[in-house]
Coordinates of C-alpha atoms in Angstrom, one line a residue:
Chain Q
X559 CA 154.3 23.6 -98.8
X560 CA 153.2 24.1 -95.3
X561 CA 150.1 24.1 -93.9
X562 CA 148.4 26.3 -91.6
X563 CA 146.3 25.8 -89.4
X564 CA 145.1 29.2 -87.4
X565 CA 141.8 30.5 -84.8
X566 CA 140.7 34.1 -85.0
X567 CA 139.8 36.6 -82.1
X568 CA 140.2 40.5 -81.2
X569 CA 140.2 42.1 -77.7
X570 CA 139.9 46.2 -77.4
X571 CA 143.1 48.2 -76.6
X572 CA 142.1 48.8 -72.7
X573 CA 142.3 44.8 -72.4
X574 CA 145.6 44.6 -73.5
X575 CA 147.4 44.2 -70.6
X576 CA 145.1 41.9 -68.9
X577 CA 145.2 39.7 -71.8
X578 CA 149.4 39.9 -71.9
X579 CA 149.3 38.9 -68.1
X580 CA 147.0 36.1 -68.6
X581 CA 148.5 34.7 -71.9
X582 CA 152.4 34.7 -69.7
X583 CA 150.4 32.9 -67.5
X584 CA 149.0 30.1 -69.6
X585 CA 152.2 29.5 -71.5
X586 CA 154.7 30.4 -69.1
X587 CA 156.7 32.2 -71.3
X588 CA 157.3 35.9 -71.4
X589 CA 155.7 38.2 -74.4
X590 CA 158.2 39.1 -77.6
X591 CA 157.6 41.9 -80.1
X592 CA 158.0 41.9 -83.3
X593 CA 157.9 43.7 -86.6
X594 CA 157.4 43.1 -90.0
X595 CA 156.5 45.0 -93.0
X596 CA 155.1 43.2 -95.4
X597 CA 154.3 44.2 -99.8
X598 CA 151.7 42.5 -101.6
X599 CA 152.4 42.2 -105.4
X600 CA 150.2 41.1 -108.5
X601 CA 150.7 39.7 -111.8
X602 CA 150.5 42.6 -114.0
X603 CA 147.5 43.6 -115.3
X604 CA 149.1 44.6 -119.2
X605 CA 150.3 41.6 -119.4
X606 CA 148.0 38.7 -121.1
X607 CA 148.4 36.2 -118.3
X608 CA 146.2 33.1 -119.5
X609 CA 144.2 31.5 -116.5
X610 CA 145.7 28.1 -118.1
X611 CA 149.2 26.2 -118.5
X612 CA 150.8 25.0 -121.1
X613 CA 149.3 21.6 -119.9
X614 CA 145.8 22.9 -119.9
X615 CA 145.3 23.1 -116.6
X616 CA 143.6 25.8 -114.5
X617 CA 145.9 27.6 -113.0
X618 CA 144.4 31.4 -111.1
X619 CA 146.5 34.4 -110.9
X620 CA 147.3 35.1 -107.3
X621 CA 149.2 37.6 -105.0
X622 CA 152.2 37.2 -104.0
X623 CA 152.9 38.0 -100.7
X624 CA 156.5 39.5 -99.9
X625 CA 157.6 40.3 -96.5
X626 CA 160.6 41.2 -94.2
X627 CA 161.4 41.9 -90.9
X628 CA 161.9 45.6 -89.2
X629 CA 164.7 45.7 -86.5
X630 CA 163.0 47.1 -83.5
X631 CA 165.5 49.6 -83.7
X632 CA 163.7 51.2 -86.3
X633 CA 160.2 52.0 -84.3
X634 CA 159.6 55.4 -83.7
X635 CA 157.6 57.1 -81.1
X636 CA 156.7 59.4 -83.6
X637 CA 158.3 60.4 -87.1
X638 CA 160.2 63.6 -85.7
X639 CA 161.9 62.0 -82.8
X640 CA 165.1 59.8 -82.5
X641 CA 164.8 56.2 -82.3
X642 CA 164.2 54.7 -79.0
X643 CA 167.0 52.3 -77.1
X644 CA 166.2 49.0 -78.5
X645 CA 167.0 47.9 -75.0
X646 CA 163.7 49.8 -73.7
X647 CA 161.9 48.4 -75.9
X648 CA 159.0 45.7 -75.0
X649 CA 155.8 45.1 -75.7
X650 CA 153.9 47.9 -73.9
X651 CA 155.2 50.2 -76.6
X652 CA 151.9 48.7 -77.9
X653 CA 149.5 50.5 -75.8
X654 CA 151.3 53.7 -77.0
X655 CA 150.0 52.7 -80.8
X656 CA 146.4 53.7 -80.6
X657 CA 146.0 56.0 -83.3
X658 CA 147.0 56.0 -87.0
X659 CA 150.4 57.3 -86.3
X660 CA 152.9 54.8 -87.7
X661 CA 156.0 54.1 -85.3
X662 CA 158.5 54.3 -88.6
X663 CA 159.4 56.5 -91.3
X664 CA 157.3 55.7 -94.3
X665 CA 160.7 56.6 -96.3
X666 CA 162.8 54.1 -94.0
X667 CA 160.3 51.5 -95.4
X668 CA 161.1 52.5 -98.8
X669 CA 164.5 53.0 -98.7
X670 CA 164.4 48.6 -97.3
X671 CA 162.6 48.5 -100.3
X672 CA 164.2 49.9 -103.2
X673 CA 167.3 50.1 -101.7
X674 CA 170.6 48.8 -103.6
X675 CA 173.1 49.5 -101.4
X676 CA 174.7 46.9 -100.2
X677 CA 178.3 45.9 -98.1
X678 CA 178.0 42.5 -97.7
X679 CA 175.6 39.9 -97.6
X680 CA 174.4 39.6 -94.1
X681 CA 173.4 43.7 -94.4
X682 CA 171.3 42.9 -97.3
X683 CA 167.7 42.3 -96.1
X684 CA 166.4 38.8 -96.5
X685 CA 162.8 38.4 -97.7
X686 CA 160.1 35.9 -98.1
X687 CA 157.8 35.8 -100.8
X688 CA 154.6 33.5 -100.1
X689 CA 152.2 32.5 -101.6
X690 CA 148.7 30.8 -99.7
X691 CA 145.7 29.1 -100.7
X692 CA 142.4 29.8 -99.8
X693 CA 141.8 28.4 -96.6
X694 CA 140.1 24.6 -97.1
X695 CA 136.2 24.6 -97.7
X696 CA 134.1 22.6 -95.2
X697 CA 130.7 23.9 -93.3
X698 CA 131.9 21.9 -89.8
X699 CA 135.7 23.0 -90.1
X700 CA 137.1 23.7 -86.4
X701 CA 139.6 25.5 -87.5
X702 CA 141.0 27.6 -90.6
X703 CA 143.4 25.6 -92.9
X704 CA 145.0 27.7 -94.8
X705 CA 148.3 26.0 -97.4
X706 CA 151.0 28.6 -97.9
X707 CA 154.3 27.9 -100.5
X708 CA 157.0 30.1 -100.0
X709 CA 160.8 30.8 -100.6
X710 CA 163.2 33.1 -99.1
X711 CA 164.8 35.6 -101.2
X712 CA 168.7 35.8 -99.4
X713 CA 170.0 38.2 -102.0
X714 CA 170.5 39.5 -105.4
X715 CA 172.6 41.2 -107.2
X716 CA 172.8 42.9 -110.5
X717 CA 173.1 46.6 -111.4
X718 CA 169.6 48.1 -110.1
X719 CA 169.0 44.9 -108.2
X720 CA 165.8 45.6 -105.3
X721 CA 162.7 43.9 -104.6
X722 CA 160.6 45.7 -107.1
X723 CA 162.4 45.0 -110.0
X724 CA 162.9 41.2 -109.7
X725 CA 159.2 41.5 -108.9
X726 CA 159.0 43.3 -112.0
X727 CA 160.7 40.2 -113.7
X728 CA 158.6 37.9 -112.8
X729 CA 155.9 39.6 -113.8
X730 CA 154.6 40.9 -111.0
X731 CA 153.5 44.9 -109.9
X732 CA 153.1 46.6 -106.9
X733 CA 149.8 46.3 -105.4
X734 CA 149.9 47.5 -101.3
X735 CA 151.7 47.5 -98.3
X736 CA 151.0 47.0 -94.8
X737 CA 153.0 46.8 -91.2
X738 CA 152.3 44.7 -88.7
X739 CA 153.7 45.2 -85.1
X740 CA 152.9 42.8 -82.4
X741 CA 153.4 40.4 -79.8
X742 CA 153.9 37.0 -79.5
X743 CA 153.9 34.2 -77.7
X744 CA 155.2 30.9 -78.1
X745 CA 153.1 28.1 -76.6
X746 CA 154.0 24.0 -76.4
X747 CA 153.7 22.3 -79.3
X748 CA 154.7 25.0 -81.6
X749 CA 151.6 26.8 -81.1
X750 CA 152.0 30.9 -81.5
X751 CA 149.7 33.7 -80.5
X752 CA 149.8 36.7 -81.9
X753 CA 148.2 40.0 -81.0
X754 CA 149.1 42.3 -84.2
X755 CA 148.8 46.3 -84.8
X756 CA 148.5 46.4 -88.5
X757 CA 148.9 49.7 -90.2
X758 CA 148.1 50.3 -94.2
X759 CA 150.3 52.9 -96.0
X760 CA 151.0 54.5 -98.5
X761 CA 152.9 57.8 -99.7
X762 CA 150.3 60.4 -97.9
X763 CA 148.4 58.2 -95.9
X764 CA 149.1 55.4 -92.8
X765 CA 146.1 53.8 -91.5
X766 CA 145.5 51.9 -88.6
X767 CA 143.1 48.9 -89.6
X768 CA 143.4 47.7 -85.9
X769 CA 142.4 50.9 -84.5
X770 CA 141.1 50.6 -81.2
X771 CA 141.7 47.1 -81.0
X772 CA 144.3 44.1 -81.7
X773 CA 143.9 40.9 -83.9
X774 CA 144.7 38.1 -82.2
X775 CA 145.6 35.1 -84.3
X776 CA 146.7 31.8 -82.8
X777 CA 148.7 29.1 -85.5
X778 CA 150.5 26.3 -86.1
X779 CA 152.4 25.4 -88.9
X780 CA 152.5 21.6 -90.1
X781 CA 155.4 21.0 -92.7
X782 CA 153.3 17.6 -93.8
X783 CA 149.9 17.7 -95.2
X784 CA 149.9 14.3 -95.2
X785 CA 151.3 13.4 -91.9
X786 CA 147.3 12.9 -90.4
X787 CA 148.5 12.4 -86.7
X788 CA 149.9 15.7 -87.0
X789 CA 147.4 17.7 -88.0
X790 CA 145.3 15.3 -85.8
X791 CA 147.3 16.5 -82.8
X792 CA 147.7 20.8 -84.3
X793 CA 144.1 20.3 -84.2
X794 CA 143.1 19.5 -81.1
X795 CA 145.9 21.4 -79.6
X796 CA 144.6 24.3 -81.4
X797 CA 141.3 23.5 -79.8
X798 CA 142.2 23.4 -76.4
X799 CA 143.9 26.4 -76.3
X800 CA 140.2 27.9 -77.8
X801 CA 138.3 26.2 -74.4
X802 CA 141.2 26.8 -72.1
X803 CA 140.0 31.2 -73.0
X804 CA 136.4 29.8 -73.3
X805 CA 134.3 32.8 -71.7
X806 CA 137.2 35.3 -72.0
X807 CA 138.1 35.7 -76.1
X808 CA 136.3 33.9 -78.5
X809 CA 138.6 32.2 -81.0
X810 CA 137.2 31.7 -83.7
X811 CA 137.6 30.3 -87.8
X812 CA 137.4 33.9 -90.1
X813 CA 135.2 33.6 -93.2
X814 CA 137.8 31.5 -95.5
X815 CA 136.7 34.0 -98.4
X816 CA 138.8 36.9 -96.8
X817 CA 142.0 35.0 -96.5
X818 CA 141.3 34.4 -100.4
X819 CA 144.4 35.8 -101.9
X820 CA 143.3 35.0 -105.8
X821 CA 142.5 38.1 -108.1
X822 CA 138.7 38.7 -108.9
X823 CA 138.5 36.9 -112.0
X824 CA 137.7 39.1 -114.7
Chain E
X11 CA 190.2 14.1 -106.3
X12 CA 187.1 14.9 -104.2
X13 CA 183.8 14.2 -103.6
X14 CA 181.7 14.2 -106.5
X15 CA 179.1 16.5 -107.3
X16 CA 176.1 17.2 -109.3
X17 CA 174.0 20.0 -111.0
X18 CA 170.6 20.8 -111.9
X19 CA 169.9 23.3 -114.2
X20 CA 166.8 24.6 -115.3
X21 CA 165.4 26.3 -118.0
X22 CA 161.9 28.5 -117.6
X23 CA 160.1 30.7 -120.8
X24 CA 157.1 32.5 -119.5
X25 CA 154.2 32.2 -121.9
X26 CA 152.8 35.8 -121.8
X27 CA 152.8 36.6 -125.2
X28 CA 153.2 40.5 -124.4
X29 CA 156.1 40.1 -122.3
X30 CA 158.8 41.1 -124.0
X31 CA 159.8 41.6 -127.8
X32 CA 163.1 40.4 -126.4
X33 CA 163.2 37.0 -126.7
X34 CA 166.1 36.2 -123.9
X35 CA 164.3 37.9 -121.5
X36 CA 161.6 35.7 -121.3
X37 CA 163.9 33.3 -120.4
X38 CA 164.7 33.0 -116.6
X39 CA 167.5 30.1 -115.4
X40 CA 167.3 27.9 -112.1
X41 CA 170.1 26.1 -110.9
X42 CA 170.9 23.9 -108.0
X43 CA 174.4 23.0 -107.5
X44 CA 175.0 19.8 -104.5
X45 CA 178.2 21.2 -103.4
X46 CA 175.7 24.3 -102.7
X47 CA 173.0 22.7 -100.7
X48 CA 171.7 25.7 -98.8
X49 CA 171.1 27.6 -102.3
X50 CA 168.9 28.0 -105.6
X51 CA 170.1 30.5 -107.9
X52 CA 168.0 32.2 -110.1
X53 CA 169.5 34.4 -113.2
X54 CA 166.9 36.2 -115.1
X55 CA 168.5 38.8 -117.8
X56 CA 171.5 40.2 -115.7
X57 CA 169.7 40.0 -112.1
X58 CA 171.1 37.1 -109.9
X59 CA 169.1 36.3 -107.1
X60 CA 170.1 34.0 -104.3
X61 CA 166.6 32.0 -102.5
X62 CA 166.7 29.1 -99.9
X63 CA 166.3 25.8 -100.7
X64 CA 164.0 23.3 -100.2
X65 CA 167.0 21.8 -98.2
X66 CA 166.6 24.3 -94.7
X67 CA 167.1 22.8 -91.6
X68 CA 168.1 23.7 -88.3
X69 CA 171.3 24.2 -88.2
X70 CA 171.7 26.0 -91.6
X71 CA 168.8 28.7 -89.6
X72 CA 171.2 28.7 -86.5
X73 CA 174.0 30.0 -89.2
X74 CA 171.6 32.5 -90.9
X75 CA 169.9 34.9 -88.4
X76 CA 168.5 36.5 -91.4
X77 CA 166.3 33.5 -91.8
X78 CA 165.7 33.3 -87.8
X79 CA 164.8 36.5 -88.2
X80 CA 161.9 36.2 -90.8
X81 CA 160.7 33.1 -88.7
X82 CA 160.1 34.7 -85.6
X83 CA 158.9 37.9 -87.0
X84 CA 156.1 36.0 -88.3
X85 CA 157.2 36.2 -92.1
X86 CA 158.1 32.9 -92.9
X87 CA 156.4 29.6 -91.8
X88 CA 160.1 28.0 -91.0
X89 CA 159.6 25.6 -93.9
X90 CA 160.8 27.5 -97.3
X91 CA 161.4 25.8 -100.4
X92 CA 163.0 26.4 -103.6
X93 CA 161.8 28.7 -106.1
X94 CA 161.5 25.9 -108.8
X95 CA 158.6 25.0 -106.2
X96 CA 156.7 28.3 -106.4
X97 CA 157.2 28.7 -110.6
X98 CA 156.3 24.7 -110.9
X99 CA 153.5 24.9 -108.9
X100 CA 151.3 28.5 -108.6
X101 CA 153.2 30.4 -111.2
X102 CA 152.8 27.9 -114.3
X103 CA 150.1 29.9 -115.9
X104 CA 153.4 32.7 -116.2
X105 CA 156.6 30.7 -116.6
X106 CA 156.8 27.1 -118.3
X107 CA 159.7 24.8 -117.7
X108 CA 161.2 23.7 -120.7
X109 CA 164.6 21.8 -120.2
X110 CA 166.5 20.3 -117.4
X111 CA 169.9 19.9 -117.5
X112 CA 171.2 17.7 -115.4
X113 CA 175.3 16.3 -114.6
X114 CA 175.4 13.5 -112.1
X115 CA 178.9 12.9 -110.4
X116 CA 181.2 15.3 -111.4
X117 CA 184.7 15.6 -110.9
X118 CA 186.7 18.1 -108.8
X119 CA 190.4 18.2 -109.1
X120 CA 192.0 20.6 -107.0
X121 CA 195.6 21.9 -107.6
X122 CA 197.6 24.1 -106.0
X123 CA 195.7 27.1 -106.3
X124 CA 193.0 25.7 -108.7
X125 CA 189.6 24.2 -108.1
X126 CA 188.8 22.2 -111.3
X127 CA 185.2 21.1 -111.8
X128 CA 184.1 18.8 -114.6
X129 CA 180.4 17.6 -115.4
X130 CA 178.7 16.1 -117.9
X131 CA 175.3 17.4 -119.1
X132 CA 172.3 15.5 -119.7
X133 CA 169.2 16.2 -120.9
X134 CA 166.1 13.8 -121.6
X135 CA 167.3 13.6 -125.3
X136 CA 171.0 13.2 -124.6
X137 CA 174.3 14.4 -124.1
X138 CA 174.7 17.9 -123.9
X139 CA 178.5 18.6 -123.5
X140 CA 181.1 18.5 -120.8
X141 CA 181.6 21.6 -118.7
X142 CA 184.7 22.5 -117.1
X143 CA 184.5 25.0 -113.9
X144 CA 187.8 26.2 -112.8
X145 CA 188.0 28.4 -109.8
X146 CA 191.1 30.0 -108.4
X147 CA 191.7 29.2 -104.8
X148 CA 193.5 31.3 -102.1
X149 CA 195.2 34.9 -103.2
X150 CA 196.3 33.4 -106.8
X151 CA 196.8 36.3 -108.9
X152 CA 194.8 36.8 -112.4
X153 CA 198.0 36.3 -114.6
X154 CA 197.8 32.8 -112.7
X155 CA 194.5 32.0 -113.7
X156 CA 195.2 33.0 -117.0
X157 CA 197.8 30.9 -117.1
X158 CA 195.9 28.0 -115.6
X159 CA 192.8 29.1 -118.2
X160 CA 195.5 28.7 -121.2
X161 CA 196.7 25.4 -120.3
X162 CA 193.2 24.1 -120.1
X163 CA 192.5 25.8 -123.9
X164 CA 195.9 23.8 -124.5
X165 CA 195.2 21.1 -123.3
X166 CA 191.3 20.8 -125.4
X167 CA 193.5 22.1 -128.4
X168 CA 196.1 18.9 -128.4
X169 CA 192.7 16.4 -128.0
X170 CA 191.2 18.1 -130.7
X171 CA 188.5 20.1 -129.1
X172 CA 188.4 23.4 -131.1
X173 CA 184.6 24.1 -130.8
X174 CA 183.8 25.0 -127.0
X175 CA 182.7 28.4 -125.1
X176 CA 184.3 30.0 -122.7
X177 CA 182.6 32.7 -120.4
X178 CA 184.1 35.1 -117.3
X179 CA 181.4 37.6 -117.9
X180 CA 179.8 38.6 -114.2
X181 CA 177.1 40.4 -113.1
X182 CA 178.9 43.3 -110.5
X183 CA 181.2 45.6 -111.7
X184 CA 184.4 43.3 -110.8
X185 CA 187.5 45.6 -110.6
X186 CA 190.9 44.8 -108.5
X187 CA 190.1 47.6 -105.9
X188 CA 186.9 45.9 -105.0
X189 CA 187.6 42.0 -105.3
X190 CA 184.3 39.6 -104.8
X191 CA 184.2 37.9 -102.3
X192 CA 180.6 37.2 -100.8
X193 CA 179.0 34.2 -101.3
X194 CA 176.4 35.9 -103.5
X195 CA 178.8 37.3 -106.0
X196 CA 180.5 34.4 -106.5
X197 CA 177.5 31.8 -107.0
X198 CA 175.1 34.4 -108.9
X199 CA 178.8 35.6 -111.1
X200 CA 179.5 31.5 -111.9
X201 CA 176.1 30.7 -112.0
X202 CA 175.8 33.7 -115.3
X203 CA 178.7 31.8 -117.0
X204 CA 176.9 28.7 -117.0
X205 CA 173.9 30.3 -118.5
X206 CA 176.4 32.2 -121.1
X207 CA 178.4 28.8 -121.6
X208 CA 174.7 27.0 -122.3
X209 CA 172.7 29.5 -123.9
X210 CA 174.8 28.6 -127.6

């Protein structure tokens, strides 16, 4: 169980590289992309799932979130051409996303997917399936807290062995999936900022939800709810990170309903 | 002689009464084995899957880029746990625990070209039964084994112990051209044969 404690903000495309040259700046440390891809799974809806355990107790139905990495060998400038040297790769590639196009194949992302092929076990893709709270309530919260649980799946076998059928076995369907490229950068005291791409997709479509623009999301993670100095000390660092770009991005707590991963109760 | 070991084995049923008219595959099995500590294996119908533990630290991330990976690419928070955590906590509405097994330290014996485990079960009523893990070490052949599997049956047969289970069912296709040999394979495959020694 770790908690999360996160700020909000988005800059336009055309600030991008100001904002790149002023974060290396403030945390001395050069930007990194990354890449993830990540599936979002729900119980399934033919099933009777009470809203109680066996115990009685209240218990919602929520998503589960399940996510992997995507070697930035697999970005794409567009679907037709070959992939780029990793090597050349950094985090202006960025600038070049402004449109809906998707940097990877859509059938790549399946393939990582559903796919049972395996040689050994370092090949086999490793994911993480989380699952997160809403964000705490609280009218004079400085920042989002958000608890997440999670476990990483190494790997499985079994004849027919993939992501969606142990999904499937746990009772669990297919809702959406989304790609996130970005970059980061990693600040003292464990504090990350993020400025992500995100794309939704599906078979026929890939849509940019970031069009025009990046998120930016700045977190810390806190393995100890209960260790107060600590989230004392997240807090306030989190805080002076928000006054340090005071005038420049607003960072900001996000309405704690849309980090709600429940299902509409029915 | 070595150092003694322990297991934890669990036992979850979902509750969803529409599930499945087949009653085994509401059934899903959890175990943690000490001499294991980086794993949790889950066996649910003939799927094994292989999850972190709740016991992740830094040098067990150094050794798996796979988990650096997911850390840096802003999947995972750096702090999994075990599955047991996620299905006793937000997933209770779906799958119930019912038993826990549990054998506290167990024997390991290792021979020439045998590793021979032995552990007693517990559960909160009682004594469940003694299991005996034997694992062939090195390039021993399977007549060996055999061998080494007979004079174990021998061995219950002269102390009187006709009514035990044996299992060496696995989960892969297991032939001689393609021996197993990744870590997965071999905890999911002995994992399965504790679930089809216990399942009786």
């Amino acid at each position: 169980m770790v908690q999360q404690l996160s700020l909000f903000s988005s800059i336009d495309d055309k600030s991008y590289d100001l904002f790149i040259a002023t974060m290396n700046t403030v945390s001395g440390n050069p930007p990194i992309l990354y890449a993830k891809v990540s599936t979002v799974w729900i119980p399934n809806p033919s099933l009777q799932i009470e809203g109680a355990n066996s115990k009685g107790q209240l218990v919602e139905k929520t998503r589960i979130k399940v996510s992997t990495d995507i070697p930035l060998s697999m970005l794409q400038q567009d679907s037709s051409s070959e992939p780029l040297n990793t090597d050349a790769i950094d985090h202006t590639i960025l600038k070049t996303f402004q449109d809906s196009n998707m940097p990877i194949n859509f059938k790549t992302l399946q393939d990582m997917m559903h796919g049972t092929d395996r040689i050994n076990d370092e090949k086999q893709n490793a994911w993480c399936l989380s699952i997160s709270d809403i964000p705490a309530a609280g009218n004079n919260r400085k920042v989002s807290m958000q608890t997440i649980n999670e476990s990483i799946l190494l790997s499985h076998v079994g004849s027919n062995s993939n992501i969606e059928t142990i999904m499937n076995e746990l009772g669990y369907i297919f809702q959406y999936q989304y790609v996130t490229i970005g970059t980061r950068f990693n600040l003292k005291h464990n504090l990350i900022l993020e400025l992500q791409k995100i794309w939704n997709i599906t078979e026929s479509s890939k849509k940019q939800i970031t069009k025009g623009g990046f998120l930016i999301k700045a977190f810390i993670n806190v393995d100890k709810a209960t260790d107060i100095d600590k989230m004392n000390l997240t807090e306030s660092v989190l805080l002076n990170l928000q006054k340090e770009l005071q005038g420049y991005i607003t960072l900001a707590v996000p309405d704690r309903k849309s980090m709600d991963s429940r299902l509409v109760i029915d | 002689m070595e150092e003694p070991w322990s297991i934890e084995f669990k036992t979850y049923r979902t509750h969803i009464k529409n599930y499945s008219e087949d009653s085994r595959s509401k059934l899903m099995y959890s175990m943690n084995f000490s001499h294991h500590p980086r794993y949790n294996v889950i066996i649910k119908n003939k799927l094994g899957l292989l999850l972190s533990s709740d016991k992740i630290n830094e040098s067990v991330k150094e050794r798996d880029t796979r988990i650096q990976d997911l850390i840096e690419n802003d999947c995972s928070t750096g702090f999994p746990e075990s599955l047991d955590m996620l299905l006793g906590s937000k997933l209770t509405n779906m799958w119930e625990q019912r038993q826990i097994l549990r054998g506290d330290a167990g024997e390991t014996f290792r021979t020439i070209n045998c590793i021979i485990r032995c552990i007693n079960l517990f559960s909160s009523t009682g004594f469940k039964g003694l299991i005996i893990e034997i694992e062939s070490i090195g390039k021993g052949s399977v007549e060996v084994f055999n061998n080494k599997v007979n004079d174990i049956k021998d061995l219950l047969k002269e102390i009187n112990i006709a009514d035990y289970q044996i299992s060496h069912d696995t989960l892969t296709e297991q032939t001689d051209l393609n021996p197993i040999e990744s870590d997965t394979d071999n905890l999911c495959n002995l994992a399965y044969q504790y679930v089809r020694v216990l399942e009786y």
